[in-house]
PDB file of C-alpha atoms in Angstrom:
ATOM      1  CA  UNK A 113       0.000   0.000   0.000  1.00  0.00           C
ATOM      2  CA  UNK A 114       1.338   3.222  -0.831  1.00  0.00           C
ATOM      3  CA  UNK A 115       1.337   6.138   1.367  1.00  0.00           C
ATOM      4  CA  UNK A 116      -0.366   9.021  -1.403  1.00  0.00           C
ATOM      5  CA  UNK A 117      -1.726   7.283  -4.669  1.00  0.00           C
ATOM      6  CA  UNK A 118      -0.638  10.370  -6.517  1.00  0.00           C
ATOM      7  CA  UNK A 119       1.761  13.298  -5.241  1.00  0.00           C
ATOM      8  CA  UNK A 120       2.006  16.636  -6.244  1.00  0.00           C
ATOM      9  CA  UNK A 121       4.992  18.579  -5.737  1.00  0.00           C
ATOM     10  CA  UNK A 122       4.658  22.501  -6.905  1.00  0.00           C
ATOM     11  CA  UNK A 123       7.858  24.448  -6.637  1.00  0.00           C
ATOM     12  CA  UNK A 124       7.815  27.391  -4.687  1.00  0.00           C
ATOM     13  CA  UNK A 125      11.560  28.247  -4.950  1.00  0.00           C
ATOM     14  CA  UNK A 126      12.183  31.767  -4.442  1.00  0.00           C
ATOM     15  CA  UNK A 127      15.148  33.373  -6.015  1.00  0.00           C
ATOM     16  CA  UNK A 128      16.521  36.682  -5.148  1.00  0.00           C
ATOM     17  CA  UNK A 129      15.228  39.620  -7.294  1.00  0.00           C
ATOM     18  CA  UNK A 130      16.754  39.778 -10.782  1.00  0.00           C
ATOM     19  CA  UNK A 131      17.912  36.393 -11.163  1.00  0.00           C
ATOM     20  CA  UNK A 132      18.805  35.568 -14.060  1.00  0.00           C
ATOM     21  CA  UNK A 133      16.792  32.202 -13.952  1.00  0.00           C
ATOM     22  CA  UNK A 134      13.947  33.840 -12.232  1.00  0.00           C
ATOM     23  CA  UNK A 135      11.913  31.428  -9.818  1.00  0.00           C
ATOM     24  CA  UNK A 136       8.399  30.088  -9.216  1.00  0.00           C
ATOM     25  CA  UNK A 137       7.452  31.880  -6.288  1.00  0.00           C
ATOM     26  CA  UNK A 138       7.625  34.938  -7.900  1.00  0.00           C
ATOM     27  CA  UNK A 139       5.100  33.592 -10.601  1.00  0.00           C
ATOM     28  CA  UNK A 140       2.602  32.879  -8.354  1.00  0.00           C
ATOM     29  CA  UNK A 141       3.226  29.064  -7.498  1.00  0.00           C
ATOM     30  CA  UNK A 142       2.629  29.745  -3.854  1.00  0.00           C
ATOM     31  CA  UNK A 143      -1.055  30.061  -4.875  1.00  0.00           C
ATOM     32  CA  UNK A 144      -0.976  27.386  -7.144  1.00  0.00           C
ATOM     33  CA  UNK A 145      -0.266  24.767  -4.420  1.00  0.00           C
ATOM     34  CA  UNK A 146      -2.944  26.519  -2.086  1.00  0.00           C
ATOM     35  CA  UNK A 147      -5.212  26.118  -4.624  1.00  0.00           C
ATOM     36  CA  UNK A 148      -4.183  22.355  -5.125  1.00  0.00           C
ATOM     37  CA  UNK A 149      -4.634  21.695  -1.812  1.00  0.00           C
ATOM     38  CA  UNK A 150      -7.854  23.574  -1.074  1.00  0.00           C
ATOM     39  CA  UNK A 151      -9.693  22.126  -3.660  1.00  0.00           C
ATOM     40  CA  UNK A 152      -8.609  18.349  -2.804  1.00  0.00           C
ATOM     41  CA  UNK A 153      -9.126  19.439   0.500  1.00  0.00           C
ATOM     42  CA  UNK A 154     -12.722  20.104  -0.931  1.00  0.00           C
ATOM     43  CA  UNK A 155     -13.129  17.043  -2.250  1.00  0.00           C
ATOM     44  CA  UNK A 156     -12.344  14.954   0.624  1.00  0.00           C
ATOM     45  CA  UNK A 157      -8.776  13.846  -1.238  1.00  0.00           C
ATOM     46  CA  UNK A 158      -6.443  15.132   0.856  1.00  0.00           C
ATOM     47  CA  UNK A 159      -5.719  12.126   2.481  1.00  0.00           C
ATOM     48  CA  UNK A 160      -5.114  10.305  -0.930  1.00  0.00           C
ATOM     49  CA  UNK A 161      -3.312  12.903  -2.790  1.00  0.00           C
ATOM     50  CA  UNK A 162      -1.453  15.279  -1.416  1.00  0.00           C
ATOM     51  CA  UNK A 163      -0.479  19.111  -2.516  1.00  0.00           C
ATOM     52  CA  UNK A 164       3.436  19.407  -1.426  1.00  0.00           C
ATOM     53  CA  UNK A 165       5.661  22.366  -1.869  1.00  0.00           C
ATOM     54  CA  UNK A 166       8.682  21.735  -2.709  1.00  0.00           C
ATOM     55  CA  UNK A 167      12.134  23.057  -3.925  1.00  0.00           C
ATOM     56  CA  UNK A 168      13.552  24.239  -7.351  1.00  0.00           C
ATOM     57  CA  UNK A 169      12.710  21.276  -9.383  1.00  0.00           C
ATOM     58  CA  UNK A 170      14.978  22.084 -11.880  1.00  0.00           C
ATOM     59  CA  UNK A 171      12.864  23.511 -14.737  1.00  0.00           C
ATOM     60  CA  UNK A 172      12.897  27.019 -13.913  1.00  0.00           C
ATOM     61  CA  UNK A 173      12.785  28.310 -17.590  1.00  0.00           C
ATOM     62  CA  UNK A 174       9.019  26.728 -17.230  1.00  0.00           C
ATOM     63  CA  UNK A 175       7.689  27.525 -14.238  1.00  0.00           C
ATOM     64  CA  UNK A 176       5.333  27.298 -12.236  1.00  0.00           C
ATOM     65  CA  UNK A 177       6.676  24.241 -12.407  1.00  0.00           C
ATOM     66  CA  UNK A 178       4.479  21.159 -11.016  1.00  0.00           C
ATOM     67  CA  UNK A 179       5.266  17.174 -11.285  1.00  0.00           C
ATOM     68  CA  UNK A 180       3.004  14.373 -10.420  1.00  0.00           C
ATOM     69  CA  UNK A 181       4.309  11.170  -8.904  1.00  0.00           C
ATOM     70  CA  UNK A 182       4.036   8.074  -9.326  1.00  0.00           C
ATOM     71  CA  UNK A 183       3.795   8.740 -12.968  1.00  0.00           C
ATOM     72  CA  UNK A 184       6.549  11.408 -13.224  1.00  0.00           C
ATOM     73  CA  UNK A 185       4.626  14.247 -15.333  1.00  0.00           C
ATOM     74  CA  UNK A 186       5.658  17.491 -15.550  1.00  0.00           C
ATOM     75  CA  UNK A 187       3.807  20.626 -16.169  1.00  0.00           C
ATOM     76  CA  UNK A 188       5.171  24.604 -16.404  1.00  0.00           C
ATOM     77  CA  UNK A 189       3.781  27.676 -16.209  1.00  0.00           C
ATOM     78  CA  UNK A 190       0.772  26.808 -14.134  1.00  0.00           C
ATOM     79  CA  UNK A 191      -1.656  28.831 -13.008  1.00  0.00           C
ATOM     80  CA  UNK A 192      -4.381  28.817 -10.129  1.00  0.00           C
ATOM     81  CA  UNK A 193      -6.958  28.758 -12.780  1.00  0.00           C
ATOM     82  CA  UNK A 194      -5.117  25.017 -14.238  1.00  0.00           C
ATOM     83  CA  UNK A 195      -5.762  23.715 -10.717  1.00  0.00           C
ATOM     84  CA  UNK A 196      -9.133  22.211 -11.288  1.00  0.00           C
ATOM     85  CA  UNK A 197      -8.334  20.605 -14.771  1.00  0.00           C
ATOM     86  CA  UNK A 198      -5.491  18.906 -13.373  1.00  0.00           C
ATOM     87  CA  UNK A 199      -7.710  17.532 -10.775  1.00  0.00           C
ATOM     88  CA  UNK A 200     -10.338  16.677 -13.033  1.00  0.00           C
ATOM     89  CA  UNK A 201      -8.846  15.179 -15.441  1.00  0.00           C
ATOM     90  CA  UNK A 202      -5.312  14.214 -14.529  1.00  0.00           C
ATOM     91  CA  UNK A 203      -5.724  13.693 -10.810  1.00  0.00           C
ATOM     92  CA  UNK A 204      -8.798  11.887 -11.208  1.00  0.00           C
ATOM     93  CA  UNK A 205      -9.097  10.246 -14.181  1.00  0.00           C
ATOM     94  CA  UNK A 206      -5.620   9.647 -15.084  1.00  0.00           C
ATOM     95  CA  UNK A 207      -5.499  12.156 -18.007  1.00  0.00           C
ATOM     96  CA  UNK A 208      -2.823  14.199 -18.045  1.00  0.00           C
ATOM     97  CA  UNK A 209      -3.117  17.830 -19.496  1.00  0.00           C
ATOM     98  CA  UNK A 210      -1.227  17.866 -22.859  1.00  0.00           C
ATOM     99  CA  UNK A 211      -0.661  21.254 -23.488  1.00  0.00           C
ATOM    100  CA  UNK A 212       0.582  22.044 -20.047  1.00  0.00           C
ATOM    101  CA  UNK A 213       2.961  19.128 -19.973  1.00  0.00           C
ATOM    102  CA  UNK A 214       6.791  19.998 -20.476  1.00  0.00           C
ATOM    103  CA  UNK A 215       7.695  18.410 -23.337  1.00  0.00           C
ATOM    104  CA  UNK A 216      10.793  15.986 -23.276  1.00  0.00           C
ATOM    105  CA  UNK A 217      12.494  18.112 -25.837  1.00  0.00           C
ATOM    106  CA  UNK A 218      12.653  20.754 -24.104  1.00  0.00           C
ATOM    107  CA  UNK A 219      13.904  19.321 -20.888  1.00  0.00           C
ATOM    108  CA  UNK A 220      17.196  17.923 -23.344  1.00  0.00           C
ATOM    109  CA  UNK A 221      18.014  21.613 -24.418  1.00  0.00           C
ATOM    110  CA  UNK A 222      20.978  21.907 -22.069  1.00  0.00           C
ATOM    111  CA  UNK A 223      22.393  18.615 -22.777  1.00  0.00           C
ATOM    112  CA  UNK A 224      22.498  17.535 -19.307  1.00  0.00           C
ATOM    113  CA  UNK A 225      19.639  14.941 -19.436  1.00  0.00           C
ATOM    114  CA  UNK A 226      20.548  11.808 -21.326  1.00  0.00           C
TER     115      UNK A 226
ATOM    116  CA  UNK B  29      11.753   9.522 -21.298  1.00  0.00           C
ATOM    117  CA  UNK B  30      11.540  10.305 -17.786  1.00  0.00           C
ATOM    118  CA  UNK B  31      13.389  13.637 -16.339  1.00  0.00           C
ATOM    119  CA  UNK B  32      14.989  12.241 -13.214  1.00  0.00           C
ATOM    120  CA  UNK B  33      15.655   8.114 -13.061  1.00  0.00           C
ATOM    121  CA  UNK B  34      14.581   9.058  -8.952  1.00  0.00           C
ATOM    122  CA  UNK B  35      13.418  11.818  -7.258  1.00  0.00           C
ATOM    123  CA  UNK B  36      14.469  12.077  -3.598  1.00  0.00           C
ATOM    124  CA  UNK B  37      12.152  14.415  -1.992  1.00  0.00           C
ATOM    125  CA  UNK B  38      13.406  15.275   1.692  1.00  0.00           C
ATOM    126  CA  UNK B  39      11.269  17.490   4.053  1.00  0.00           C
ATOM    127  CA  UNK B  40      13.164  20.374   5.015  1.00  0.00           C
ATOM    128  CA  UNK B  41       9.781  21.811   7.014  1.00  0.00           C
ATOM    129  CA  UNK B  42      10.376  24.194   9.601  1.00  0.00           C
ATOM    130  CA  UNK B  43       8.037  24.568  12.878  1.00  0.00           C
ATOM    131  CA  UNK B  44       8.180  27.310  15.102  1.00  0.00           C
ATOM    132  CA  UNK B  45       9.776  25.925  18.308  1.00  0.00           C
ATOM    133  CA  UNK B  46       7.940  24.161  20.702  1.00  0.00           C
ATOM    134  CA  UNK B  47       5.454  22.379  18.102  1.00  0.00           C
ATOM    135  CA  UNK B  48       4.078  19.251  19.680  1.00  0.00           C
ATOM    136  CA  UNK B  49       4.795  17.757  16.217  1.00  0.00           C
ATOM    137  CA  UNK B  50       8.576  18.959  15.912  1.00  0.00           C
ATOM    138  CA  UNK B  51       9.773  19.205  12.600  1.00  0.00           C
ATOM    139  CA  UNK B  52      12.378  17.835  10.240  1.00  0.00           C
ATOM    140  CA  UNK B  53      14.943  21.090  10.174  1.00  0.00           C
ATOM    141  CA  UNK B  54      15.582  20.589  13.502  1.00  0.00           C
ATOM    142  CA  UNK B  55      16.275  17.004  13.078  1.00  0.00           C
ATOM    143  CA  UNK B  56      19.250  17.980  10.978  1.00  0.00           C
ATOM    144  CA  UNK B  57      17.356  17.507   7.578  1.00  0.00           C
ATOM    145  CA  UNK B  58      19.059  20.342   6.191  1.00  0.00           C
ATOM    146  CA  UNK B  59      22.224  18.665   5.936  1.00  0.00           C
ATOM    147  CA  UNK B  60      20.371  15.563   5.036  1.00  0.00           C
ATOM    148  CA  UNK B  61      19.540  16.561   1.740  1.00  0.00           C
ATOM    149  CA  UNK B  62      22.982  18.948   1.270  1.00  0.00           C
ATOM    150  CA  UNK B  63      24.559  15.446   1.650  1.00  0.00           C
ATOM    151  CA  UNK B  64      22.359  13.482  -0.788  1.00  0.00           C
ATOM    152  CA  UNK B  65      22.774  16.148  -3.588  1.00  0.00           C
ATOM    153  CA  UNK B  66      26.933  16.639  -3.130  1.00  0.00           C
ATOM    154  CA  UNK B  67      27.038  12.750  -3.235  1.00  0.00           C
ATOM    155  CA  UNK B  68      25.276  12.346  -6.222  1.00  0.00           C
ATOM    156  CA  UNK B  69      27.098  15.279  -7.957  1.00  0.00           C
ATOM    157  CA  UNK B  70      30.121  13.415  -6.615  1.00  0.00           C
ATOM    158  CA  UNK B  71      29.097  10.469  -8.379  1.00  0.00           C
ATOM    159  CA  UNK B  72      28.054  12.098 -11.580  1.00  0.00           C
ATOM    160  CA  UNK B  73      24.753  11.372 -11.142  1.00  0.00           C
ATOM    161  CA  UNK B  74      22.822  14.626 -10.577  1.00  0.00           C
ATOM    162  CA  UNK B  75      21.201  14.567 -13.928  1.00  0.00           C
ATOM    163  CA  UNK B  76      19.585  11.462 -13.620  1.00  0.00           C
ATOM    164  CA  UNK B  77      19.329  11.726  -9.613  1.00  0.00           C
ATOM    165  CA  UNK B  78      17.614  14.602  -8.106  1.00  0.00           C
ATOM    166  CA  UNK B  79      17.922  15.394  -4.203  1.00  0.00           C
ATOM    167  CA  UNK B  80      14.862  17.998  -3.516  1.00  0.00           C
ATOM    168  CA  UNK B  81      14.090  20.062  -0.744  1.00  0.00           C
ATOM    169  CA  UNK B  82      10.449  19.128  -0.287  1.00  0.00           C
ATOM    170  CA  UNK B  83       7.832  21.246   2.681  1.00  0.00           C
ATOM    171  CA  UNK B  84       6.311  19.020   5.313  1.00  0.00           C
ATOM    172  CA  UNK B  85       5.809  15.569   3.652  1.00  0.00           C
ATOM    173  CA  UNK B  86       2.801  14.733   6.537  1.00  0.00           C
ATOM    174  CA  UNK B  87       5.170  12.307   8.426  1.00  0.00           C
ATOM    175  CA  UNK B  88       6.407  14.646  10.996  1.00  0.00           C
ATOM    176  CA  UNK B  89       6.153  11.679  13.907  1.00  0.00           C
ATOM    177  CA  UNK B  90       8.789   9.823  11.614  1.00  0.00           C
ATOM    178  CA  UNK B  91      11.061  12.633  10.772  1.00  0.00           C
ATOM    179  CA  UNK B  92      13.850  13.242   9.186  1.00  0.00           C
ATOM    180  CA  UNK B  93      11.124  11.765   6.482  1.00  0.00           C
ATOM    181  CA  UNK B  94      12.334  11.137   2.884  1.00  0.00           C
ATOM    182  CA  UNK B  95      10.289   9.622  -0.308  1.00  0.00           C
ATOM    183  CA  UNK B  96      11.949   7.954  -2.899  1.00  0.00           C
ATOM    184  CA  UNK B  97      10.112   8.435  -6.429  1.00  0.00           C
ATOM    185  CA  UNK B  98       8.756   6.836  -8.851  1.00  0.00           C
ATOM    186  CA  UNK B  99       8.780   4.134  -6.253  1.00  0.00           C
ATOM    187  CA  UNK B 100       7.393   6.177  -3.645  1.00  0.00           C
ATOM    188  CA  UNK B 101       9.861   4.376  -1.163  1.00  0.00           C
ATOM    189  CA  UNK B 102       9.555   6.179   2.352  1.00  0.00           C
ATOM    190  CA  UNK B 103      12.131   6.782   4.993  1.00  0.00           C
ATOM    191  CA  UNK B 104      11.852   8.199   8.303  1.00  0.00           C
ATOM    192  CA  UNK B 105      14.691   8.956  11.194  1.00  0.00           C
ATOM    193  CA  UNK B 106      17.031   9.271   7.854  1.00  0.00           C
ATOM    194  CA  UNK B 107      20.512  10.785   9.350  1.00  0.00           C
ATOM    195  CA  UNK B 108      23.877  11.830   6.803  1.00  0.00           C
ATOM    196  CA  UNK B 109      24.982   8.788   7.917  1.00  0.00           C
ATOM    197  CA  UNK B 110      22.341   6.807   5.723  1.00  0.00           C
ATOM    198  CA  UNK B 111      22.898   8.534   2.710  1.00  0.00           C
ATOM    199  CA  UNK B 112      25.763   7.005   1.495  1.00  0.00           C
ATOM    200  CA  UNK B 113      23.885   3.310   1.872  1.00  0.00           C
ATOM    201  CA  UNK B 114      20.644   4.730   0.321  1.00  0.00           C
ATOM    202  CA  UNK B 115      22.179   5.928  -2.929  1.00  0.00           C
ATOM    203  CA  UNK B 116      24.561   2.630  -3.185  1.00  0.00           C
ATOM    204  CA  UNK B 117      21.784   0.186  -2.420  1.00  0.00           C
ATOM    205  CA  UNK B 118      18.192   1.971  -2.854  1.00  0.00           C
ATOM    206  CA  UNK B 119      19.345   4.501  -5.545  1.00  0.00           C
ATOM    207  CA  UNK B 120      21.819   2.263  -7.897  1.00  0.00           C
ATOM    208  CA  UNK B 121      20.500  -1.306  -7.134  1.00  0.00           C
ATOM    209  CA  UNK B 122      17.147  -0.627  -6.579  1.00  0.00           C
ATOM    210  CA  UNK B 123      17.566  -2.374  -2.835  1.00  0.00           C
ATOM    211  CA  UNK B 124      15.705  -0.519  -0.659  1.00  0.00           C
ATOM    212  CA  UNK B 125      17.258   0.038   3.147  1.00  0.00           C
ATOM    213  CA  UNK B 126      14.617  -2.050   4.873  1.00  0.00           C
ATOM    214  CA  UNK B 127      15.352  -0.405   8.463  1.00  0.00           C
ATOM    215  CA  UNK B 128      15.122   2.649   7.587  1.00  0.00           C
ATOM    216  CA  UNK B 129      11.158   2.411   5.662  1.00  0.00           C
ATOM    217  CA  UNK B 130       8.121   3.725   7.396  1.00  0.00           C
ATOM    218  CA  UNK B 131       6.260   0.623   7.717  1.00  0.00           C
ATOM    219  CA  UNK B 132       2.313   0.817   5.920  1.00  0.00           C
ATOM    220  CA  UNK B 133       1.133   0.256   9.672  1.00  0.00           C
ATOM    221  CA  UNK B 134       2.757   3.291  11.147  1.00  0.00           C
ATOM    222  CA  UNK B 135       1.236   5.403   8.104  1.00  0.00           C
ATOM    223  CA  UNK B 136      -2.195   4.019   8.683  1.00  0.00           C
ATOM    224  CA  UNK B 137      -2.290   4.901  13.632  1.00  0.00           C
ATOM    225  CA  UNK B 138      -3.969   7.932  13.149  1.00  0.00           C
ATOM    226  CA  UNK B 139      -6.924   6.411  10.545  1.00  0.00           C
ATOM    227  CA  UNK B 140      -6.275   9.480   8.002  1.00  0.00           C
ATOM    228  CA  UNK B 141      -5.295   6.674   4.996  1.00  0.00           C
ATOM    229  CA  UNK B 142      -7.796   3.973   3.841  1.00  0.00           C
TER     230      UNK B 142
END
């Protein structure tokens, strides 16, 4: 039995102002995971899924930068208004949001992913 | 193609002192996942192998709590001594540390999980 059957982990990294790389928090990702967890909160999920902030995630070009475990997909530049499609359809019916997902190419830009 | 091979997610939550529930920081989790992420850099693995600050990861009695994705392995009462054995076994055999898991029971006392 696992712990969460899916986890959601929302960066809310905060860089200092002017970064070059910018940061999440500063796009609103704070919100974004409120939102998450309101809502599943709502919907009596928080027990099964849960809304977790985490750290840079490593995708700041993209941000807000989410990714959903187990299955490992990765969204940018989420907003609070994406929350309840995500639930929806993603979180609840296991259908990810295509045109918020990063796409692989774009995570191999830098080389550093093999 | 996946982004990371594993995701270690380690809370780095921080309660105001006192907090009947205590928190991770001041379990050392801080240099926890500093130790995770200059290992696997040491290794050449932090492009596969992500260590990630995470907020509280809702296992605060079991703290300093890690999850291991896509597995979603947990650890709790992780110290930097167990990081070297979790990346040589868990991380790069896929052998988790069985002392160190949260056992399903221990997840389950307080009746929040079905």
């Amino acid at each position: 039995m696992k712990r969460f059957e899916k986890h959601i982990f929302v960066c809310e990294n905060k860089r200092p102002e002017g970064h070059p790389k910018g940061c999440c928090a500063d796009k609103n990702s704070i919100a974004v995971r409120a939102s998450f967890k309101d809502r599943l909160k709502e919907l009596g999920l928080s027990t099964k899924i849960r809304s977790n902030s985490a750290g840079c995630l490593d995708a700041c070009e993209h941000g807000v930068s989410v990714v959903v475990y187990p299955e490992q997909i990765w969204y940018g530049g989420v907003t609070v208004d994406d929350v309840e499609e995500i639930i929806q359809s993603h979180i609840l019916k296991n259908l990810p949001i295509e045109r918020l997902k990063i796409k692989d190419a774009k995570f191999n830009k830098d080389e550093k992913i093999v």
